[in-house]
Tab-separated table of C-alpha atoms and ligand atoms in Angstrom:
chain	number	residue	atom	x	y	z
M	1	MET	CA	-40.007	26.283	-31.766
M	2	PRO	CA	-37.785	24.456	-29.212
M	3	SER	CA	-34.065	24.403	-29.998
M	4	LEU	CA	-32.114	21.135	-30.097
M	5	LYS	CA	-28.726	22.885	-29.681
M	6	SER	CA	-28.004	21.416	-26.260
M	7	TYR	CA	-29.366	18.005	-27.281
M	8	ASN	CA	-26.940	17.177	-30.093
M	9	SER	CA	-23.218	16.716	-29.538
M	10	PHE	CA	-22.339	18.668	-32.717
M	11	GLY	CA	-24.003	21.638	-30.959
M	12	LEU	CA	-26.039	22.543	-34.060
M	13	ASP	CA	-28.727	25.136	-33.517
M	14	VAL	CA	-31.685	23.391	-35.100
M	15	SER	CA	-35.303	23.584	-33.950
M	16	CYS	CA	-38.161	21.086	-33.909
M	17	SER	CA	-41.940	21.528	-33.852
M	18	GLN	CA	-42.334	19.932	-30.409
M	19	LEU	CA	-39.985	18.408	-27.833
M	20	ALA	CA	-41.696	15.645	-25.852
M	21	ARG	CA	-39.828	14.347	-22.808
M	22	ILE	CA	-40.683	10.680	-22.402
M	23	LYS	CA	-40.151	9.638	-18.772
M	24	LYS	CA	-42.303	6.496	-18.823
M	25	ASN	CA	-43.792	4.266	-21.534
M	26	SER	CA	-47.302	5.726	-21.165
M	27	ASP	CA	-45.975	9.230	-22.040
M	28	LEU	CA	-45.823	7.946	-25.619
M	29	SER	CA	-49.598	7.508	-25.817
M	30	SER	CA	-50.246	10.893	-27.497
M	31	PHE	CA	-47.571	10.232	-30.124
M	32	LEU	CA	-48.633	6.827	-31.440
M	33	ASN	CA	-49.533	5.999	-35.009
M	34	LEU	CA	-48.189	9.280	-36.417
M	35	ASP	CA	-47.036	9.495	-40.022
M	36	SER	CA	-43.715	7.699	-40.387
M	37	ASN	CA	-41.963	11.040	-40.954
M	38	ALA	CA	-43.711	13.013	-38.206
M	39	SER	CA	-41.617	11.982	-35.209
M	40	PHE	CA	-37.966	11.469	-34.372
M	41	ILE	CA	-36.548	9.525	-31.406
M	42	LEU	CA	-33.737	11.336	-29.630
M	43	GLY	CA	-31.362	9.596	-27.250
M	44	GLY	CA	-28.150	11.292	-26.134
M	45	GLY	CA	-27.863	13.086	-29.493
M	46	SER	CA	-24.227	11.992	-29.814
M	47	ASN	CA	-24.472	10.125	-33.099
M	48	ILE	CA	-26.699	12.360	-35.232
M	49	LEU	CA	-26.110	15.102	-37.765
M	50	LEU	CA	-29.117	17.462	-37.892
M	51	LEU	CA	-29.227	18.875	-41.410
M	52	ASN	CA	-32.084	21.371	-41.018
M	53	ASP	CA	-34.922	22.449	-38.705
M	54	LEU	CA	-37.132	19.450	-38.016
M	55	ASN	CA	-40.818	19.777	-38.718
M	56	LYS	CA	-41.361	16.871	-36.355
M	57	VAL	CA	-42.155	15.913	-32.790
M	58	VAL	CA	-38.918	14.928	-31.091
M	59	LEU	CA	-39.430	12.093	-28.594
M	60	LYS	CA	-36.619	12.529	-26.090
M	61	ASN	CA	-35.919	9.358	-24.147
M	62	GLU	CA	-35.713	10.280	-20.441
M	63	ILE	CA	-36.668	6.884	-18.993
M	64	LYS	CA	-34.464	6.329	-15.949
M	65	GLY	CA	-33.646	3.481	-13.578
M	66	LYS	CA	-31.131	0.696	-12.935
M	67	ASP	CA	-32.538	-2.516	-11.459
M	68	ILE	CA	-30.897	-5.838	-10.801
M	69	VAL	CA	-33.387	-8.300	-12.258
M	70	LYS	CA	-31.527	-11.603	-11.842
M	71	GLU	CA	-28.351	-12.956	-10.326
M	72	THR	CA	-26.517	-16.250	-10.869
M	73	ALA	CA	-23.192	-17.539	-9.494
M	74	LYS	CA	-21.293	-15.801	-12.279
M	75	HIS	CA	-23.541	-13.089	-13.678
M	76	ILE	CA	-25.665	-10.167	-12.740
M	77	PHE	CA	-28.511	-8.999	-14.985
M	78	VAL	CA	-29.223	-5.273	-14.849
M	79	ARG	CA	-32.188	-3.565	-16.524
M	80	VAL	CA	-31.376	0.049	-17.367
M	81	GLY	CA	-33.720	2.820	-18.530
M	82	GLY	CA	-33.086	3.929	-22.121
M	83	GLY	CA	-32.717	7.560	-21.004
M	84	GLU	CA	-29.807	6.861	-18.641
M	85	ASN	CA	-26.448	8.329	-19.631
M	86	TRP	CA	-24.144	5.558	-20.938
M	87	HIS	CA	-20.984	6.562	-19.081
M	88	ASN	CA	-22.862	7.003	-15.774
M	89	PHE	CA	-24.065	3.423	-16.194
M	90	VAL	CA	-20.475	2.255	-16.849
M	91	LYS	CA	-19.311	4.041	-13.672
M	92	TRP	CA	-22.159	2.452	-11.688
M	93	CYS	CA	-21.016	-1.026	-12.869
M	94	ILE	CA	-17.378	-0.334	-12.042
M	95	GLN	CA	-18.219	0.864	-8.511
M	96	ARG	CA	-20.106	-2.379	-7.870
M	97	GLY	CA	-17.523	-4.690	-9.454
M	98	TYR	CA	-19.675	-5.739	-12.431
M	99	GLY	CA	-17.486	-6.397	-15.463
M	100	GLY	CA	-18.060	-6.205	-19.205
M	101	VAL	CA	-18.548	-2.537	-20.042
M	102	GLU	CA	-15.271	-1.054	-18.736
M	103	ASN	CA	-13.761	-0.894	-22.256
M	104	LEU	CA	-16.802	1.151	-23.282
M	105	SER	CA	-16.006	3.899	-20.746
M	106	LEU	CA	-16.611	7.509	-21.758
M	107	ILE	CA	-18.620	6.740	-24.896
M	108	PRO	CA	-21.050	9.653	-25.165
M	109	GLY	CA	-24.761	8.998	-25.505
M	110	SER	CA	-27.604	7.176	-23.842
M	111	VAL	CA	-28.278	3.567	-22.894
M	112	GLY	CA	-31.320	3.396	-25.188
M	113	ALA	CA	-29.273	4.380	-28.241
M	114	SER	CA	-26.411	2.009	-27.439
M	115	PRO	CA	-27.902	-1.131	-29.028
M	116	MET	CA	-29.147	0.761	-32.086
M	117	GLN	CA	-25.673	1.017	-33.497
M	118	ASN	CA	-24.055	-1.714	-31.385
M	119	ILE	CA	-21.601	0.769	-29.850
M	120	GLY	CA	-18.068	-0.524	-29.592
M	121	ALA	CA	-14.559	0.434	-28.621
M	122	TYR	CA	-11.248	-1.188	-27.704
M	123	GLY	CA	-12.196	-4.746	-28.634
M	124	VAL	CA	-15.673	-4.815	-27.031
M	125	GLU	CA	-19.121	-4.258	-28.523
M	126	ILE	CA	-22.387	-3.897	-26.675
M	127	LYS	CA	-23.575	-7.214	-28.128
M	128	ASP	CA	-20.963	-8.932	-25.884
M	129	VAL	CA	-22.872	-7.885	-22.727
M	130	PHE	CA	-26.368	-7.508	-24.163
M	131	HIS	CA	-29.154	-9.758	-22.854
M	132	SER	CA	-32.422	-8.254	-24.144
M	133	LEU	CA	-34.352	-5.024	-24.523
M	134	GLU	CA	-37.885	-3.750	-24.294
M	135	ALA	CA	-39.149	-1.410	-26.984
M	136	ILE	CA	-42.484	0.249	-27.610
M	137	ASP	CA	-44.095	-0.158	-31.014
M	138	LEU	CA	-44.822	3.424	-32.091
M	139	LYS	CA	-47.875	2.311	-34.067
M	140	THR	CA	-49.698	0.340	-31.382
M	141	GLY	CA	-48.047	1.401	-28.120
M	142	ARG	CA	-47.420	-2.249	-27.267
M	143	ALA	CA	-44.187	-3.280	-25.535
M	144	LYS	CA	-42.108	-5.944	-27.256
M	145	ASN	CA	-39.127	-7.886	-25.938
M	146	PHE	CA	-36.139	-8.264	-28.267
M	147	SER	CA	-33.595	-11.032	-27.652
M	148	LYS	CA	-29.987	-10.678	-28.747
M	149	SER	CA	-30.558	-12.572	-32.009
M	150	SER	CA	-33.655	-10.540	-32.924
M	151	CYS	CA	-31.587	-7.330	-32.666
M	152	GLN	CA	-29.418	-8.544	-35.602
M	153	PHE	CA	-26.278	-6.860	-34.311
M	154	GLY	CA	-23.472	-6.160	-36.772
M	155	TYR	CA	-20.556	-3.735	-36.942
M	156	ARG	CA	-22.130	-0.441	-35.752
M	157	THR	CA	-25.589	-1.603	-36.769
M	158	SER	CA	-28.728	-3.462	-35.642
M	159	VAL	CA	-32.287	-4.056	-36.808
M	160	PHE	CA	-33.177	-0.643	-35.277
M	161	LYS	CA	-30.900	1.077	-37.789
M	162	THR	CA	-32.179	-0.989	-40.742
M	163	SER	CA	-35.613	-2.621	-41.205
M	164	LEU	CA	-37.160	-1.300	-37.950
M	165	LYS	CA	-35.671	2.207	-38.210
M	166	GLY	CA	-37.909	4.764	-36.434
M	167	LYS	CA	-40.526	2.129	-35.592
M	168	TYR	CA	-39.635	1.323	-31.984
M	169	PHE	CA	-38.786	3.390	-28.911
M	170	ILE	CA	-36.241	1.520	-26.760
M	171	SER	CA	-37.489	1.925	-23.194
M	172	ASN	CA	-34.970	-0.258	-21.348
M	173	VAL	CA	-32.037	-2.564	-21.974
M	174	THR	CA	-30.963	-5.576	-19.883
M	175	PHE	CA	-27.254	-6.309	-19.684
M	176	LYS	CA	-25.578	-9.547	-18.560
M	177	LEU	CA	-22.527	-8.491	-16.587
M	178	SER	CA	-19.816	-10.591	-15.053
M	179	LYS	CA	-19.235	-10.898	-11.291
M	180	SER	CA	-15.663	-12.108	-11.883
M	181	PRO	CA	-14.515	-9.920	-14.747
M	182	GLU	CA	-12.268	-11.193	-17.512
M	183	PHE	CA	-10.359	-8.298	-18.974
M	184	ASN	CA	-10.169	-7.647	-22.687
M	185	LEU	CA	-6.789	-5.963	-23.049
M	186	GLY	CA	-5.939	-7.128	-26.579
M	187	TYR	CA	-6.138	-3.652	-28.112
M	188	GLY	CA	-2.481	-2.525	-28.227
M	189	ALA	CA	-2.938	0.900	-26.664
M	190	ILE	CA	-4.552	-0.482	-23.461
M	191	LEU	CA	-1.526	-2.472	-22.304
M	192	ASN	CA	0.787	0.465	-23.068
M	193	GLU	CA	-1.419	2.810	-21.066
M	194	LEU	CA	-1.676	0.366	-18.121
M	195	ASP	CA	2.130	0.149	-18.204
M	196	ARG	CA	2.386	3.925	-18.169
M	197	LEU	CA	0.017	4.026	-15.171
M	198	LYS	CA	2.300	1.402	-13.512
M	199	VAL	CA	-0.584	-1.044	-13.157
M	200	THR	CA	0.602	-4.640	-12.766
M	201	LYS	CA	-2.710	-6.291	-11.888
M	202	PRO	CA	-5.597	-4.747	-13.858
M	203	SER	CA	-8.906	-3.992	-12.147
M	204	LEU	CA	-12.179	-2.608	-13.500
M	205	LYS	CA	-11.170	0.834	-12.222
M	206	THR	CA	-7.688	0.843	-13.746
M	207	VAL	CA	-8.819	-0.555	-17.107
M	208	SER	CA	-11.538	2.101	-17.252
M	209	LYS	CA	-8.978	4.768	-16.321
M	210	ALA	CA	-6.668	3.576	-19.116
M	211	ILE	CA	-9.507	3.698	-21.665
M	212	ILE	CA	-10.515	7.185	-20.501
M	213	ASN	CA	-6.919	8.390	-20.883
M	214	ILE	CA	-6.611	6.923	-24.387
M	215	ARG	CA	-9.928	8.437	-25.499
M	216	ASN	CA	-9.066	11.836	-23.997
M	217	SER	CA	-5.710	11.854	-25.772
M	218	LYS	CA	-7.247	11.688	-29.254
M	219	LEU	CA	-10.992	12.272	-29.186
M	220	PRO	CA	-12.363	15.798	-28.683
M	221	ASP	CA	-14.672	16.391	-25.694
M	222	PRO	CA	-18.086	17.223	-27.242
M	223	LYS	CA	-18.675	19.748	-24.424
M	224	LEU	CA	-15.758	21.785	-25.792
M	225	ILE	CA	-15.675	20.885	-29.496
M	226	GLY	CA	-18.885	19.756	-31.204
M	227	ASN	CA	-18.483	16.275	-32.715
M	228	ALA	CA	-20.179	12.891	-32.962
M	229	GLY	CA	-17.205	10.527	-32.578
M	230	SER	CA	-16.235	8.568	-35.669
M	231	PHE	CA	-18.107	10.122	-38.571
M	232	PHE	CA	-17.570	7.144	-40.899
M	233	LYS	CA	-17.457	3.395	-40.367
M	234	ASN	CA	-14.204	1.593	-41.014
M	235	PRO	CA	-14.745	0.185	-44.528
M	236	ILE	CA	-14.791	-3.562	-45.114
M	237	VAL	CA	-13.356	-4.679	-48.447
M	238	SER	CA	-12.548	-7.986	-50.157
M	239	SER	CA	-9.135	-9.557	-49.441
M	240	LYS	CA	-8.364	-9.103	-53.152
M	241	LYS	CA	-9.030	-5.353	-53.008
M	242	CYS	CA	-7.026	-5.116	-49.789
M	243	ASN	CA	-4.019	-6.879	-51.362
M	244	GLN	CA	-4.159	-4.567	-54.403
M	245	LEU	CA	-4.066	-1.567	-52.065
M	246	LEU	CA	-1.243	-3.044	-49.949
M	247	ALA	CA	0.856	-3.430	-53.113
M	248	ASN	CA	0.704	0.370	-53.553
M	249	PHE	CA	0.435	1.382	-49.881
M	250	PRO	CA	2.435	-1.177	-47.866
M	251	ASN	CA	1.949	0.728	-44.563
M	252	MET	CA	-1.847	0.692	-44.788
M	253	PRO	CA	-3.427	-0.842	-41.649
M	254	ALA	CA	-5.720	-3.805	-42.453
M	255	TYR	CA	-7.490	-6.061	-39.981
M	256	SER	CA	-8.947	-9.523	-40.560
M	257	ASN	CA	-12.669	-9.411	-40.247
M	258	VAL	CA	-14.989	-12.018	-41.692
M	259	PRO	CA	-13.412	-14.630	-44.047
M	260	TYR	CA	-12.170	-13.198	-47.348
M	261	ARG	CA	-12.855	-9.649	-46.124
M	262	LYS	CA	-10.610	-7.081	-44.463
M	263	LYS	CA	-11.432	-4.033	-42.382
M	264	LEU	CA	-9.441	-0.923	-43.297
M	265	SER	CA	-8.831	2.090	-41.097
M	266	ALA	CA	-10.948	5.023	-42.313
M	267	GLY	CA	-8.838	7.406	-40.180
M	268	TRP	CA	-5.664	6.306	-41.964
M	269	LEU	CA	-7.249	6.526	-45.440
M	270	ILE	CA	-8.543	10.053	-44.727
M	271	GLN	CA	-5.188	11.176	-43.344
M	272	GLN	CA	-3.467	10.083	-46.594
M	273	THR	CA	-5.802	12.315	-48.627
M	274	GLY	CA	-4.545	15.350	-46.712
M	275	TRP	CA	-7.875	16.256	-45.070
M	276	LYS	CA	-6.719	15.815	-41.449
M	277	GLY	CA	-6.819	19.233	-39.715
M	278	LYS	CA	-8.414	20.968	-42.734
M	279	ALA	CA	-11.568	23.090	-42.536
M	280	HIS	CA	-14.528	23.541	-44.890
M	281	LYS	CA	-16.881	26.454	-44.044
M	282	GLY	CA	-17.756	25.991	-40.318
M	283	ALA	CA	-16.705	22.333	-40.247
M	284	ALA	CA	-13.289	20.688	-39.959
M	285	CYS	CA	-11.595	17.315	-39.941
M	286	TYR	CA	-10.153	16.993	-36.418
M	287	LYS	CA	-6.402	17.576	-36.163
M	288	ASN	CA	-5.760	14.651	-33.784
M	289	HIS	CA	-7.987	12.045	-35.451
M	290	ALA	CA	-9.039	12.194	-39.079
M	291	LEU	CA	-12.165	10.065	-38.577
M	292	ILE	CA	-13.770	12.785	-36.499
M	293	LEU	CA	-15.509	15.757	-38.071
M	294	ILE	CA	-16.020	18.758	-35.817
M	295	ASN	CA	-18.140	21.867	-35.535
M	296	ASN	CA	-15.179	24.199	-35.880
M	297	LYS	CA	-16.906	27.564	-36.007
M	298	ASN	CA	-20.691	27.991	-35.944
M	299	ALA	CA	-21.110	25.185	-38.447
M	300	LYS	CA	-24.392	24.324	-40.065
M	301	GLY	CA	-25.262	20.657	-40.460
M	302	THR	CA	-24.862	21.071	-44.210
M	303	ASP	CA	-21.259	22.374	-43.777
M	304	ILE	CA	-20.394	19.122	-41.997
M	305	LEU	CA	-22.184	17.045	-44.646
M	306	GLU	CA	-20.391	18.901	-47.476
M	307	LEU	CA	-17.037	18.247	-45.787
M	308	ALA	CA	-17.974	14.559	-45.363
M	309	GLU	CA	-18.833	14.330	-49.077
M	310	LYS	CA	-15.546	15.971	-50.083
M	311	ILE	CA	-13.659	13.487	-47.907
M	312	GLN	CA	-15.612	10.554	-49.366
M	313	LYS	CA	-14.718	11.739	-52.873
M	314	SER	CA	-11.020	12.110	-52.048
M	315	VAL	CA	-10.900	8.603	-50.557
M	316	ILE	CA	-12.658	7.137	-53.619
M	317	ASP	CA	-10.308	8.979	-55.988
M	318	LYS	CA	-7.139	7.885	-54.161
M	319	PHE	CA	-8.044	4.361	-52.992
M	320	GLY	CA	-11.280	3.356	-54.778
M	321	VAL	CA	-12.811	2.725	-51.323
M	322	GLU	CA	-16.257	3.964	-50.337
M	323	LEU	CA	-16.718	5.377	-46.834
M	324	SER	CA	-20.203	5.244	-45.360
M	325	PRO	CA	-21.317	7.458	-42.501
M	326	GLU	CA	-21.588	5.939	-39.057
M	327	VAL	CA	-23.454	9.020	-37.871
M	328	ASN	CA	-27.208	9.143	-38.612
M	329	LEU	CA	-28.103	11.943	-41.044
M	330	ILE	CA	-31.374	13.559	-39.941
M	331	SER	CA	-33.513	15.823	-42.142
G	401	EPU	N1	-5.355	6.399	-37.916
G	401	EPU	C1	-4.598	7.245	-38.682
G	401	EPU	N2	-4.864	8.598	-38.664
G	401	EPU	C2	-5.847	9.092	-37.914
G	401	EPU	C3	-6.637	8.229	-37.135
G	401	EPU	C4	-6.375	6.875	-37.140
G	401	EPU	O1	-3.698	6.830	-39.385
G	401	EPU	O2	-6.018	10.326	-37.959
G	401	EPU	C5	-5.084	4.955	-37.955
G	401	EPU	C6	-3.979	4.532	-37.026
G	401	EPU	O3	-3.180	3.644	-37.750
G	401	EPU	C7	-4.670	3.764	-35.910
G	401	EPU	C8	-5.875	3.210	-36.651
G	401	EPU	O4	-6.219	4.227	-37.596
G	401	EPU	O5	-3.847	2.769	-35.411
G	401	EPU	C9	-7.062	2.956	-35.778
G	401	EPU	O6	-7.384	4.159	-35.062
G	401	EPU	P1	-8.167	4.100	-33.668
G	401	EPU	O7	-7.506	3.112	-32.768
G	401	EPU	O8	-8.357	5.468	-33.158
G	401	EPU	O9	-9.546	3.439	-34.044
G	401	EPU	P2	-10.557	3.747	-35.228
G	401	EPU	O10	-10.630	2.511	-36.061
G	401	EPU	O11	-10.274	5.012	-35.924
G	401	EPU	C10	-12.590	2.735	-33.924
G	401	EPU	C11	-13.987	3.138	-33.596
G	401	EPU	C12	-13.998	4.137	-32.422
G	401	EPU	C13	-13.339	3.458	-31.235
G	401	EPU	C14	-11.911	3.054	-31.628
G	401	EPU	C15	-11.214	2.276	-30.528
G	401	EPU	C16	-15.247	2.968	-35.654
G	401	EPU	C17	-15.947	3.704	-36.740
G	401	EPU	N3	-14.631	3.725	-34.755
G	401	EPU	O12	-11.930	3.904	-34.406
G	401	EPU	O13	-15.342	4.396	-32.090
G	401	EPU	O14	-13.300	4.343	-30.115
G	401	EPU	O15	-11.952	2.182	-32.786
G	401	EPU	O16	-11.752	1.002	-30.425
G	401	EPU	O17	-15.298	1.744	-35.612
G	401	EPU	C18	-17.161	5.843	-32.599
G	401	EPU	O18	-17.737	4.859	-33.068
G	401	EPU	O19	-17.698	6.988	-32.571
G	401	EPU	C19	-15.812	5.690	-32.074
G	401	EPU	C20	-15.105	6.721	-31.627
């Protein structure tokens, strides 16, 4: 039974019945029309929690390639294989002067998984640079093109995480990048870091460098400490609920989201419950950022899930706010 230990960023030693490396669309032909529960699509493995051995065929996306498919006066359209590493793609864009993904530097994972959860960081989400994608229907083997609107992007979600979950294999993604980049420096920490680096005129390289420094200062490197980034989404609550909480917790961060709703900071809420830095069995809540759960010491997937459930309960008890996982739970 092949082990998935080096294919999931939590570093959990879980096996699967078969590991199929998909390097081109036609490699999927022997795995079409399986029972809905018989296969699992694996990208970079950086946003999954494997709860037990998988009695499934794991379809590992290894489709490579970066091709410029169209160019206009202002934009460049690049089609990228779903199996490409996300950060390598970001570096490739920066070297060529293509703007739009620099704030998404150093996000672990693969290009094919990036639209699934509409990855985002430092004021930018993938939907801002997304043009279209091609995905293979795992029933029929037919390729289908998805436009931006048909992906139904939302905060850390898309149609591939909801109604079409497990039904399509994302073979490539086309991005619309900018030839004359406009920088998105609104996120407080970026300007401070550029200042610290003594940058007066930002460039793609320096903005990326600033983002990498900020990420490295608080997020654990999955090569050293098993983790999957933010374990929970930042919860979105009604303005009324937010105001009730602010009356009791005046320092609570709250961000305007959609009208009449506010986004709260899950990291802050968790820190107030006292879980930051605490361990449960092999798992722990990371000492530098409470939103990140780590494989502290030979954790099992269920240790991490138990810790997550304890944290959810503490946050409900103290604030009446429900945290939902951002990480995909796989069993
Ligand atoms: N905070 C605390 N204690 C903590 C952690 C955070 O009080 O231990 C508070 C601080 O007040 C801080 C605020 O939370 O100002 C926000 O923290 P941070 O800037 O680190 O962002 P985040 O909301 O925790 C989100 C994304 C990250 C992304 C950062 C930066 C989600 C679920 N997470 O985290 O994405 O890198 O913003 O844009 O939206 C990921 O999805 O895996 C991920 C790492």
